[in-house]
Amino acid sequence: IMLHRLAVLDEKISSNLFALTPKPISIIRWNAKYQSIRAVYESYDELIKSFGTIVDDRIHFDKESRQGAHSINTNLTTFNFITYLVFMKNLMAMTNSITTQFQAEQLDLIAAREILIETVRLLETERSNEFNLNNLLIIGEKISTKYDIDPDVEFNRKHRVKRPPKRFDDNPQTTHILSRTEYYRKTFRQVIDQLITEYKQLLMSMDKNIESLAALSPKYILNFTATDADNISKMVQINDSDLLYSEIQLFKEKIYQCETILNASKFIHERKASIPLIAQAYQYLLTLPVTTASVERSFSKMKIVKNRLRTKMGDERLDSLLTCTLETFILDQLKSNELVEKWSNNKTGRRMQFV
């Protein structure tokens, strides 16, 4: 909410007055939110100064803008905001790798599963580390001291003790009261627990047969069993699981030396005539969809290409424009002189056919 309000207010600020502006949140890249939080954290002092200047400047800013800047500045200069900003920056730094790697084009299901498992382990370690949680509060206290913010006074004002009535508790004086440190540590753990639960549910949703597919990885290929061959044969619809197991036993030492699944697939593709069942199993593994990042990105681009002014665009032209928009790395390799020459030599019309 705070980042959204920053973006809204930023639209009203003249770019000639302030070069520093909050980074907009991208709707395409998942890791853009971490970058936004990091930008606010690293530019926190500059933001406070900028909003303070807006509040005092009655010449260049209207009343509504100055009131908005004052409201945001008031919320920014609180121990609560500073502490959660430090915590979310630290937390999203741990999960940013998973959001980045899950958008990679060459990501297989086994690698995705391993990334999830390692992320869960990292979060569980962070949750149980009292020193790290307390250190986040210490960082928040140091930043608050620069702006004359008293964490205890703010906490006591916003978290008044509410004792239960005597009809519910004969001795309400025995009610446990959380201190400021205990309160924030409890909140930190609740957020981390939510992430751990969601990641574990995602792991559980994966078919148990993925464990057999994982045995195809060079890391685990030496432990490949006949049971794994039978499970894979049922998934890939291979008629002879014994033959698949025999092919694995013959080439598992060489596959183990490939180190990565991509290198192993290249090694197997070059010998697919002699080991067709292994090639079929690896083809099935590498074509399993892991995420919908590419699809979501395509739809986001389609909204830009086919807007309300291009509602009558045909499918052929839309497909060509989307290809140019999505495959920019291929488009950048094309030479303008060659395209112009090809277009000028085209006698059938203005459209060019690429082979």
Coordinates of C-alpha atoms in Angstrom, one line a residue:
I1 CA 0.0 0.0 0.0
M2 CA 2.8 2.4 0.9
L3 CA 4.6 1.7 -2.3
H4 CA 1.4 2.3 -4.3
R5 CA 0.9 5.6 -2.6
L6 CA 4.5 6.5 -3.3
A7 CA 3.9 5.8 -7.0
V8 CA 0.7 7.8 -7.1
L9 CA 2.4 10.8 -5.5
D10 CA 5.3 10.4 -7.8
E11 CA 3.1 11.1 -10.8
K12 CA 2.4 14.6 -9.4
I13 CA 6.1 15.5 -8.8
S14 CA 7.9 17.3 -11.5
S15 CA 10.9 15.3 -12.8
N16 CA 12.9 18.6 -13.0
L17 CA 12.9 19.1 -9.3
F18 CA 13.8 15.6 -8.1
A19 CA 15.9 13.0 -9.9
L20 CA 15.2 10.4 -7.2
T21 CA 11.8 8.7 -7.6
P22 CA 10.4 5.4 -6.3
K23 CA 11.0 2.6 -8.7
P24 CA 7.6 1.4 -10.2
I25 CA 6.5 -2.1 -9.5
S26 CA 6.6 -4.3 -12.6
I27 CA 3.6 -6.5 -13.4
I28 CA 5.7 -8.8 -15.5
R29 CA 8.8 -9.7 -13.5
W30 CA 8.1 -11.4 -10.1
N31 CA 11.3 -10.2 -8.6
A32 CA 10.5 -6.6 -9.2
K33 CA 8.9 -6.2 -5.8
Y34 CA 12.1 -7.1 -4.1
Q35 CA 13.9 -4.5 -6.2
S36 CA 11.3 -1.9 -5.2
I37 CA 11.7 -2.7 -1.5
R38 CA 15.4 -2.6 -1.8
A39 CA 15.2 0.8 -3.6
V40 CA 13.1 2.2 -0.7
Y41 CA 15.5 0.8 1.9
E42 CA 18.6 2.1 0.2
S43 CA 17.1 5.5 -0.6
Y44 CA 15.2 5.9 2.7
D45 CA 17.1 9.0 3.8
E46 CA 16.7 10.7 0.4
L47 CA 12.9 9.9 0.5
I48 CA 12.5 11.5 3.9
K49 CA 14.3 14.6 2.7
S50 CA 12.4 14.7 -0.6
F51 CA 9.0 14.5 1.1
G52 CA 10.0 17.0 3.6
T53 CA 10.9 19.4 0.8
I54 CA 7.5 18.8 -0.8
V55 CA 5.7 19.6 2.4
D56 CA 7.6 22.9 2.8
D57 CA 7.4 24.0 -0.8
R58 CA 4.2 25.9 -1.3
I59 CA 5.3 27.3 -4.7
H60 CA 5.7 24.2 -6.8
F61 CA 3.2 21.9 -5.1
D62 CA -0.5 22.2 -4.4
K63 CA -2.2 21.5 -1.1
E64 CA -3.2 18.0 -2.1
S65 CA 0.3 17.0 -3.0
R66 CA 1.8 18.5 0.2
Q67 CA -0.8 16.7 2.3
G68 CA -0.1 13.4 0.6
A69 CA 3.7 13.9 1.1
H70 CA 3.1 14.7 4.8
S71 CA 1.0 11.6 5.3
I72 CA 3.5 9.4 3.6
N73 CA 6.4 11.0 5.5
T74 CA 4.6 10.4 8.8
N75 CA 4.1 6.8 8.1
L76 CA 7.7 6.3 6.9
T77 CA 9.2 7.8 10.1
T78 CA 7.8 5.1 12.4
F79 CA 9.6 2.3 14.0
N80 CA 6.9 -0.1 12.8
F81 CA 7.5 0.8 9.1
I82 CA 11.2 0.8 9.5
T83 CA 11.3 -2.6 11.2
Y84 CA 9.0 -4.3 8.7
L85 CA 11.0 -2.7 5.8
V86 CA 14.2 -4.3 7.2
F87 CA 12.5 -7.6 7.7
M88 CA 10.8 -7.8 4.3
K89 CA 14.1 -6.8 2.6
N90 CA 15.9 -9.6 4.4
L91 CA 13.1 -12.1 3.7
M92 CA 12.6 -11.3 0.1
A93 CA 16.4 -11.5 -0.5
M94 CA 16.1 -15.2 0.6
T95 CA 13.2 -15.9 -1.7
N96 CA 14.3 -13.7 -4.6
S97 CA 16.5 -16.5 -6.0
I98 CA 13.5 -18.8 -6.3
T99 CA 11.4 -16.2 -8.1
T100 CA 14.3 -15.4 -10.5
Q101 CA 15.3 -19.0 -11.3
F102 CA 11.7 -20.0 -11.8
Q103 CA 11.5 -17.6 -14.7
A104 CA 14.5 -19.2 -16.5
E105 CA 13.7 -20.7 -19.9
Q106 CA 16.0 -23.8 -19.3
L107 CA 14.5 -25.0 -16.0
D108 CA 13.5 -28.6 -15.5
L109 CA 11.2 -30.1 -12.9
I110 CA 14.0 -31.7 -10.9
A111 CA 15.9 -28.4 -10.5
A112 CA 12.7 -26.6 -9.5
R113 CA 12.1 -29.2 -6.8
E114 CA 15.6 -28.9 -5.5
I115 CA 15.3 -25.1 -5.4
L116 CA 12.1 -25.3 -3.4
I117 CA 13.6 -27.8 -0.9
E118 CA 16.7 -25.6 -0.3
T119 CA 14.5 -22.5 0.1
V120 CA 12.4 -24.2 2.7
R121 CA 15.5 -25.3 4.6
L122 CA 16.8 -21.7 4.5
L123 CA 13.5 -20.3 5.8
E124 CA 13.3 -22.9 8.6
T125 CA 16.9 -22.0 9.6
E126 CA 16.1 -18.3 9.6
R127 CA 12.9 -18.9 11.7
S128 CA 14.8 -20.7 14.5
N129 CA 17.7 -18.2 14.5
E130 CA 17.0 -15.9 17.5
F131 CA 20.1 -13.9 16.8
N132 CA 19.1 -13.0 13.3
L133 CA 15.6 -12.0 14.3
N134 CA 16.9 -9.8 17.1
N135 CA 19.5 -8.3 14.8
L136 CA 16.7 -7.1 12.5
L137 CA 15.2 -5.2 15.4
I138 CA 18.6 -3.7 16.3
I139 CA 18.9 -2.4 12.7
G140 CA 15.5 -0.9 12.9
E141 CA 16.3 0.8 16.3
K142 CA 19.5 2.3 14.8
I143 CA 17.7 3.8 11.9
S144 CA 14.9 5.1 14.2
T145 CA 17.5 6.8 16.4
K146 CA 18.5 9.0 13.5
Y147 CA 15.0 10.4 13.3
D148 CA 14.4 10.7 17.1
I149 CA 11.9 7.9 17.1
D150 CA 11.4 6.1 20.4
P151 CA 10.4 2.5 19.7
D152 CA 9.1 1.8 23.2
V153 CA 6.9 4.9 23.3
E154 CA 5.5 4.1 19.9
F155 CA 4.9 0.5 20.8
N156 CA 3.2 1.3 24.1
R157 CA 1.0 3.8 22.4
K158 CA -0.2 1.5 19.6
H159 CA -0.3 -1.7 21.7
R160 CA -2.1 -0.9 24.9
V161 CA -2.7 -3.8 27.3
K162 CA -6.2 -5.2 27.0
R163 CA -7.0 -7.4 29.9
P164 CA -9.9 -9.8 29.7
P165 CA -12.9 -9.1 31.9
K166 CA -13.4 -10.9 35.1
R167 CA -16.3 -12.9 33.7
F168 CA -13.8 -14.6 31.4
D169 CA -10.9 -14.7 33.8
D170 CA -11.1 -14.4 37.5
N171 CA -7.6 -13.1 37.7
P172 CA -6.9 -10.9 34.7
Q173 CA -3.7 -9.7 36.2
T174 CA -2.1 -13.0 35.2
T175 CA -2.5 -12.2 31.5
H176 CA 0.7 -12.6 29.6
I177 CA 1.9 -9.3 28.0
L178 CA 4.2 -9.5 25.0
S179 CA 7.1 -7.1 25.1
R180 CA 8.1 -5.2 22.0
T181 CA 10.8 -7.7 21.1
E182 CA 8.5 -10.7 21.6
Y183 CA 5.8 -9.1 19.6
Y184 CA 7.9 -8.4 16.5
R185 CA 9.6 -11.8 16.7
K186 CA 6.2 -13.5 16.8
T187 CA 5.1 -11.5 13.7
F188 CA 8.3 -12.4 11.9
R189 CA 7.8 -16.1 12.5
Q190 CA 4.1 -15.9 11.4
V191 CA 5.2 -14.5 8.0
I192 CA 8.0 -17.0 7.6
D193 CA 5.7 -19.9 8.7
Q194 CA 3.2 -18.8 6.0
L195 CA 5.8 -19.0 3.3
I196 CA 7.1 -22.4 4.5
T197 CA 3.6 -23.8 4.5
E198 CA 2.9 -22.6 1.0
Y199 CA 6.2 -24.0 -0.3
K200 CA 5.6 -27.3 1.4
Q201 CA 2.1 -27.6 -0.1
L202 CA 3.6 -27.0 -3.5
L203 CA 6.1 -29.7 -2.9
M204 CA 3.4 -32.1 -1.8
S205 CA 1.3 -31.3 -4.8
M206 CA 4.0 -32.7 -7.0
D207 CA 3.5 -36.3 -8.0
K208 CA 5.5 -38.8 -6.0
N209 CA 6.7 -40.2 -9.3
I210 CA 8.8 -37.1 -9.6
E211 CA 11.2 -38.8 -7.2
S212 CA 11.8 -41.5 -9.9
L213 CA 12.3 -38.8 -12.5
A214 CA 14.8 -37.2 -10.2
A215 CA 16.9 -40.4 -10.4
L216 CA 17.6 -39.4 -14.1
S217 CA 19.6 -36.4 -12.9
P218 CA 23.4 -36.9 -13.1
K219 CA 23.6 -36.2 -9.4
Y220 CA 21.4 -39.3 -8.6
I221 CA 21.9 -41.5 -11.7
L222 CA 24.3 -43.9 -9.9
N223 CA 21.5 -44.8 -7.5
F224 CA 19.0 -45.6 -10.3
T225 CA 16.9 -48.7 -9.4
A226 CA 14.6 -51.0 -11.2
T227 CA 11.7 -49.5 -9.4
D228 CA 12.6 -46.1 -10.8
A229 CA 12.7 -47.6 -14.3
D230 CA 9.3 -49.2 -13.8
N231 CA 7.7 -45.9 -12.6
I232 CA 9.3 -43.9 -15.4
S233 CA 8.1 -46.5 -18.0
K234 CA 4.5 -46.1 -16.8
M235 CA 4.7 -42.3 -17.1
V236 CA 6.5 -42.1 -20.4
Q237 CA 4.6 -45.2 -21.8
I238 CA 7.7 -47.3 -22.4
N239 CA 6.8 -50.9 -23.0
D240 CA 10.0 -52.5 -21.7
S241 CA 11.1 -51.1 -18.3
D242 CA 13.9 -53.8 -18.1
L243 CA 15.5 -52.5 -21.3
L244 CA 15.4 -49.0 -19.9
Y245 CA 17.1 -50.1 -16.7
S246 CA 19.7 -51.9 -18.8
E247 CA 20.4 -48.8 -20.9
I248 CA 20.8 -46.7 -17.7
Q249 CA 23.2 -49.2 -16.2
L250 CA 25.4 -49.2 -19.3
F251 CA 25.6 -45.4 -19.5
K252 CA 25.1 -44.2 -16.0
E253 CA 28.8 -43.6 -15.4
K254 CA 29.1 -41.3 -18.4
I255 CA 25.8 -39.5 -17.6
Y256 CA 27.2 -38.9 -14.1
Q257 CA 30.2 -37.1 -15.6
C258 CA 27.8 -34.7 -17.4
E259 CA 27.1 -32.9 -14.1
T260 CA 23.9 -31.1 -15.4
I261 CA 20.7 -32.4 -16.9
L262 CA 21.2 -30.2 -20.0
N263 CA 24.7 -31.6 -20.7
A264 CA 23.3 -35.1 -20.1
S265 CA 20.5 -34.5 -22.6
K266 CA 23.0 -33.3 -25.2
F267 CA 25.1 -36.4 -24.6
I268 CA 22.1 -38.7 -24.9
H269 CA 20.7 -36.9 -28.0
E270 CA 23.9 -37.6 -29.9
R271 CA 23.4 -41.3 -29.1
K272 CA 19.7 -41.6 -29.2
A273 CA 19.9 -44.2 -32.0
S274 CA 21.6 -46.7 -29.6
I275 CA 19.8 -45.7 -26.4
P276 CA 16.3 -44.7 -27.6
L277 CA 14.5 -45.4 -24.3
I278 CA 16.8 -43.1 -22.3
A279 CA 16.4 -40.4 -24.9
Q280 CA 12.6 -40.8 -24.7
A281 CA 12.7 -40.5 -20.9
Y282 CA 14.9 -37.4 -20.9
Q283 CA 12.7 -35.8 -23.6
Y284 CA 9.7 -36.3 -21.3
L285 CA 11.5 -34.9 -18.4
L286 CA 12.8 -31.7 -20.2
T287 CA 9.4 -31.0 -21.8
L288 CA 7.4 -31.0 -18.5
P289 CA 6.2 -27.4 -17.8
V290 CA 7.5 -26.0 -14.5
T291 CA 6.0 -22.5 -14.3
T292 CA 3.7 -20.3 -16.4
A293 CA 6.1 -17.3 -16.4
S294 CA 6.6 -17.3 -20.2
V295 CA 2.8 -17.6 -20.8
E296 CA 2.0 -14.8 -18.4
R297 CA 4.7 -12.6 -20.0
S298 CA 3.2 -13.3 -23.4
F299 CA -0.3 -12.3 -22.3
S300 CA 1.1 -9.1 -20.7
K301 CA 2.8 -8.2 -24.0
M302 CA -0.4 -9.0 -26.0
K303 CA -2.2 -6.3 -24.0
I304 CA 0.4 -3.8 -25.2
V305 CA 0.5 -5.0 -28.8
K306 CA -3.3 -5.4 -29.3
N307 CA -4.8 -2.5 -27.6
R308 CA -8.2 -0.7 -28.1
L309 CA -6.8 1.0 -31.2
R310 CA -5.9 -2.3 -32.8
T311 CA -9.0 -4.4 -32.2
K312 CA -9.3 -5.4 -35.9
M313 CA -5.8 -6.8 -36.1
G314 CA -5.7 -10.2 -37.8
D315 CA -4.1 -13.3 -36.2
E316 CA -1.2 -13.4 -38.6
R317 CA -0.1 -9.8 -37.9
L318 CA -0.7 -10.2 -34.2
D319 CA 1.5 -13.4 -34.2
S320 CA 4.3 -11.6 -36.1
L321 CA 4.2 -8.5 -33.7
L322 CA 4.2 -10.8 -30.6
T323 CA 7.2 -12.7 -32.0
C324 CA 9.1 -9.5 -32.4
T325 CA 8.2 -8.3 -28.9
L326 CA 8.9 -11.6 -27.1
E327 CA 12.0 -12.7 -29.0
T328 CA 13.9 -9.5 -28.8
F329 CA 17.2 -11.2 -28.6
I330 CA 16.6 -12.7 -32.1
L331 CA 15.3 -9.4 -33.4
D332 CA 18.4 -7.5 -32.2
Q333 CA 20.6 -9.8 -34.3
L334 CA 18.9 -8.9 -37.6
K335 CA 20.7 -6.2 -39.6
S336 CA 18.7 -3.2 -40.8
N337 CA 20.5 -2.9 -44.1
E338 CA 19.7 -6.5 -45.0
L339 CA 16.0 -6.1 -44.1
V340 CA 15.7 -3.0 -46.2
E341 CA 17.3 -4.6 -49.2
K342 CA 15.1 -7.7 -48.8
W343 CA 12.0 -5.5 -48.6
S344 CA 13.0 -3.4 -51.6
N345 CA 13.6 -6.6 -53.7
N346 CA 10.2 -8.1 -52.7
K347 CA 8.0 -7.9 -55.8
T348 CA 4.9 -9.6 -54.3
G349 CA 4.1 -6.9 -51.9
R350 CA 5.3 -5.1 -48.8
R351 CA 5.4 -8.2 -46.6
M352 CA 8.6 -10.3 -46.4
Q353 CA 8.7 -14.0 -45.9
F354 CA 11.5 -15.2 -43.6
V355 CA 13.0 -18.6 -44.0

